[in-house]
Tab-separated table of C-alpha atoms and ligand atoms in Angstrom:
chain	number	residue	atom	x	y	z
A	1	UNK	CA	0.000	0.000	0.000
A	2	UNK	CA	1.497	3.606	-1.083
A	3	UNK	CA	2.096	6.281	1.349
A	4	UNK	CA	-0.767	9.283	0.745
A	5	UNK	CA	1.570	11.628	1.210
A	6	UNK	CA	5.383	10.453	-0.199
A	7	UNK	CA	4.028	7.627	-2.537
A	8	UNK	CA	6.266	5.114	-1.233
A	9	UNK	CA	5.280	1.502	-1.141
A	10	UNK	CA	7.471	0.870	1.915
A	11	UNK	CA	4.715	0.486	4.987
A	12	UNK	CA	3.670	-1.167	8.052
A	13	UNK	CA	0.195	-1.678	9.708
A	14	UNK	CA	0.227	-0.829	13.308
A	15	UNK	CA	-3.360	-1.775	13.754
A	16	UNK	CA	-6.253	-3.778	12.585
A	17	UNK	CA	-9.728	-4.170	13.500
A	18	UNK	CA	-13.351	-5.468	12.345
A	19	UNK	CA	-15.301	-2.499	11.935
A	20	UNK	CA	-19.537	-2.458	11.278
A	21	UNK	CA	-19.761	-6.349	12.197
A	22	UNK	CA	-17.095	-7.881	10.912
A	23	UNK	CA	-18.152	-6.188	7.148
A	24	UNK	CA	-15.161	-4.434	7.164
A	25	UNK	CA	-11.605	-4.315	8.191
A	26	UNK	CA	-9.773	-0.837	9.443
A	27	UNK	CA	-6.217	-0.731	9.194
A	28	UNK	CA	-3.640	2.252	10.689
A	29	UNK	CA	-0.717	2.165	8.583
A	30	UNK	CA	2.469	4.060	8.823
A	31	UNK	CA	4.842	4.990	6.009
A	32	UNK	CA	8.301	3.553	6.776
A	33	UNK	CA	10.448	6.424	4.712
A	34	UNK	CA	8.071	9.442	6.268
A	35	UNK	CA	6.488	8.447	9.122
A	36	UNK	CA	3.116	9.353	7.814
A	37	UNK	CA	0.270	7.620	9.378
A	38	UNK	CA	-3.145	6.848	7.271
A	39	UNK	CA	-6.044	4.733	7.285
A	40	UNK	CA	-7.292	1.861	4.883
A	41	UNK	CA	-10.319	-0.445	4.293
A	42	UNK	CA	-10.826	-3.531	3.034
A	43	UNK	CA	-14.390	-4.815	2.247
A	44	UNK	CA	-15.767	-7.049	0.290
A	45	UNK	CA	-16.601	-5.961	-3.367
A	46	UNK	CA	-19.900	-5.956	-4.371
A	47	UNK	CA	-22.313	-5.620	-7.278
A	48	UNK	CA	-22.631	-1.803	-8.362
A	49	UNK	CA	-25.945	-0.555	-7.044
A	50	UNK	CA	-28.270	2.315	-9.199
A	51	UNK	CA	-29.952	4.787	-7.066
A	52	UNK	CA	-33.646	5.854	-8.146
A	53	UNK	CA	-33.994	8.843	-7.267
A	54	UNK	CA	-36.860	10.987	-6.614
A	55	UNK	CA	-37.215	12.402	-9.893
A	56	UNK	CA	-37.007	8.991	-11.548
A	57	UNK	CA	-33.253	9.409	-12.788
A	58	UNK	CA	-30.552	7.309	-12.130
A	59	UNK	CA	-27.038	7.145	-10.466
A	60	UNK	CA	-24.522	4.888	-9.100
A	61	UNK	CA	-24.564	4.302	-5.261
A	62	UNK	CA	-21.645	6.424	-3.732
A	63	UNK	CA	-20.646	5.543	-0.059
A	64	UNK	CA	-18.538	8.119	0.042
A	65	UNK	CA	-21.362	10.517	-1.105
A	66	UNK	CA	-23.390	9.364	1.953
A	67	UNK	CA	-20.302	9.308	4.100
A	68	UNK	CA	-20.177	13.297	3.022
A	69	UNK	CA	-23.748	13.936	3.676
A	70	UNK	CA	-24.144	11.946	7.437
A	71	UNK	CA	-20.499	13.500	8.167
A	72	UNK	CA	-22.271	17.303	7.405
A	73	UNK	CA	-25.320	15.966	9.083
A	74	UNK	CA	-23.358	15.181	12.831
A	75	UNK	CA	-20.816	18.694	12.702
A	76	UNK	CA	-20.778	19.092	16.412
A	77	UNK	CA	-22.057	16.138	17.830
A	78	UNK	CA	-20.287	13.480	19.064
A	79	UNK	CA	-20.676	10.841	16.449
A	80	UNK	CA	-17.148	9.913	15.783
A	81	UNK	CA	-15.680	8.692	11.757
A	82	UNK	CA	-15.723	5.082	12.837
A	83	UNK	CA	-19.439	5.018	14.372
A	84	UNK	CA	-20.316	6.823	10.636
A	85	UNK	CA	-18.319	4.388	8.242
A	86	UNK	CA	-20.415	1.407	10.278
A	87	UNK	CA	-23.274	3.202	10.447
A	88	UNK	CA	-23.042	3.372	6.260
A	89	UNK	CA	-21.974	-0.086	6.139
A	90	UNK	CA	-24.680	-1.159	8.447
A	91	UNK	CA	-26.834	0.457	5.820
A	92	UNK	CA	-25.228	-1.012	2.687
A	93	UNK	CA	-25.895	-4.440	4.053
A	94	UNK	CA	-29.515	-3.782	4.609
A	95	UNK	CA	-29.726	-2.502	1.042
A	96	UNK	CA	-27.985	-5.603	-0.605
A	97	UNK	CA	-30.108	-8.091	1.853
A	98	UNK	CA	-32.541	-6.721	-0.091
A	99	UNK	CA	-31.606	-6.235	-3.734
A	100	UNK	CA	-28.615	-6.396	-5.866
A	101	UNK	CA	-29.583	-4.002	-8.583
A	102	UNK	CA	-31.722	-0.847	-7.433
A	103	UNK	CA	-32.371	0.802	-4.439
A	104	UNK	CA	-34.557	3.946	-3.884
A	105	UNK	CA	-33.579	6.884	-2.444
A	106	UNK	CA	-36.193	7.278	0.051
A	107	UNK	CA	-35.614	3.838	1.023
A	108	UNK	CA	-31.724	4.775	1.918
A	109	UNK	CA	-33.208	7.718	3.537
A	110	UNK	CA	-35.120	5.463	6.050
A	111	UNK	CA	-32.296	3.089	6.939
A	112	UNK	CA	-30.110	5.679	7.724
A	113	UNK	CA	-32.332	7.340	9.952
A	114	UNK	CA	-32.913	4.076	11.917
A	115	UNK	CA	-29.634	3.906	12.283
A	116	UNK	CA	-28.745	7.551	13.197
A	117	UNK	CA	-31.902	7.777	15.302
A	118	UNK	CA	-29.866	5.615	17.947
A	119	UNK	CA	-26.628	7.732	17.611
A	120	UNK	CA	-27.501	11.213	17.617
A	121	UNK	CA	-30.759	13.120	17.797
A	122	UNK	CA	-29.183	16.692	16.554
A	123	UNK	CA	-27.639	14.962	13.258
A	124	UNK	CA	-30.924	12.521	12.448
A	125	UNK	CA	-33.182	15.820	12.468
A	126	UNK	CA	-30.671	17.470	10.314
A	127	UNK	CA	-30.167	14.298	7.876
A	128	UNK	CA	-34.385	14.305	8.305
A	129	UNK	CA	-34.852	17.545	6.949
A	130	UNK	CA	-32.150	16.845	4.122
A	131	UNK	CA	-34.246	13.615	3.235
A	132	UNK	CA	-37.603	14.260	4.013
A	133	UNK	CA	-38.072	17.562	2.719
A	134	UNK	CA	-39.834	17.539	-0.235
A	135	UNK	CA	-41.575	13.964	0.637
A	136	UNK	CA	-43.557	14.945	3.678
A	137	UNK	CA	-43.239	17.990	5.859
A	138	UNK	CA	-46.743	17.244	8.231
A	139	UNK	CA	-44.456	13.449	9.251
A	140	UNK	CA	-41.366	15.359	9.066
A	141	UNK	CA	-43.054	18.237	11.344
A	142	UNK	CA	-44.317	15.253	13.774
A	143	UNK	CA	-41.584	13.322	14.110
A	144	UNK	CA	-39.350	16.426	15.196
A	145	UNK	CA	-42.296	16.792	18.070
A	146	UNK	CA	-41.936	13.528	18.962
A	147	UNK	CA	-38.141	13.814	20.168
A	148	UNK	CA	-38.447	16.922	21.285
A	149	UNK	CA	-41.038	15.192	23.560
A	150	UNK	CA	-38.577	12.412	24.207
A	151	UNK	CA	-35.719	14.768	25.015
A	152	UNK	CA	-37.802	16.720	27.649
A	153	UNK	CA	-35.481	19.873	26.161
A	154	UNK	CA	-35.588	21.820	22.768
A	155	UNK	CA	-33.502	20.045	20.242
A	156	UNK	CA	-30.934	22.799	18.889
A	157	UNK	CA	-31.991	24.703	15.897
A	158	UNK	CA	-31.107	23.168	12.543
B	201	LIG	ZN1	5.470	8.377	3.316
């Protein structure tokens, strides 16, 4: 594996782990000529997936567009890189249980607020009013009433 910053091939891992259930592995790898220290992942490869959007138009399924959005959606919380990149692959594997080919977008919408309803409360009403907007504003309305219900305390403006 090259060095991001020098280019070198020349370096060692000095840590692996199993990250979103054993879906993917996270290595911490140090560059043996600079000392630079980056981060892989290995997964395993799967079939490309099309995205149907709202409009009816189609795209490939981008982790690392997701990865962007959720990582906009938790600025200032305390949802950490590692609890997103399971979070996404959490998500992915929900998606491929269920199809190989196409997957809505609402339908990637919902998963990942399942999942980011348990992390954060702050970054699912954010990712909610990405998502939901132009689907459903009464449920959207309602479900931001219902945590702020749950919470006891107003959730911070979005
Ligand atoms: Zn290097």
């Amino acid at each position: 594996m090259k060095c991001s910053q020098c280019h070198k091939v020349d370096t060692k891992v000095i840590e692996s782990r199993d990250v979103a259930d054993g879906e993917a592995i996270r290595r911490r790898r140090a560059c043996l000529n600079c000392e630079h220290r980056f981060t892989t992942y290995e997964r395993v490869e799967r079939p490309q997936l099309i995205v149907v959007k709202n409009d009816g138009t189609r795209e490939l399924f981008s982790r690392e567009k997701l990865l962007a959005g959720l990582y906009r959606a938790s600025e200032k919380t305390k949802i950490t890189g590692l609890q997103l990149e399971s979070l996404v692959a959490n998500v992915e594997q929900e998606i491929y249980a269920c199809t190989e080919q196409e997957v809505t977008t609402a339908k990637i919408g919902d998963l990942v607020m399942e999942e980011l309803a348990n992390l954060d409360e702050v970054a699912y009403v954010r990712f909610a009013s990405v998502y939901r907007r132009f689907k459903d504003i009464a449920g959207f309305e309602k479900e931001l009433l219902q945590i702020r219900k749950r919470k006891a305390e107003p959730v911070k403006s979005v």
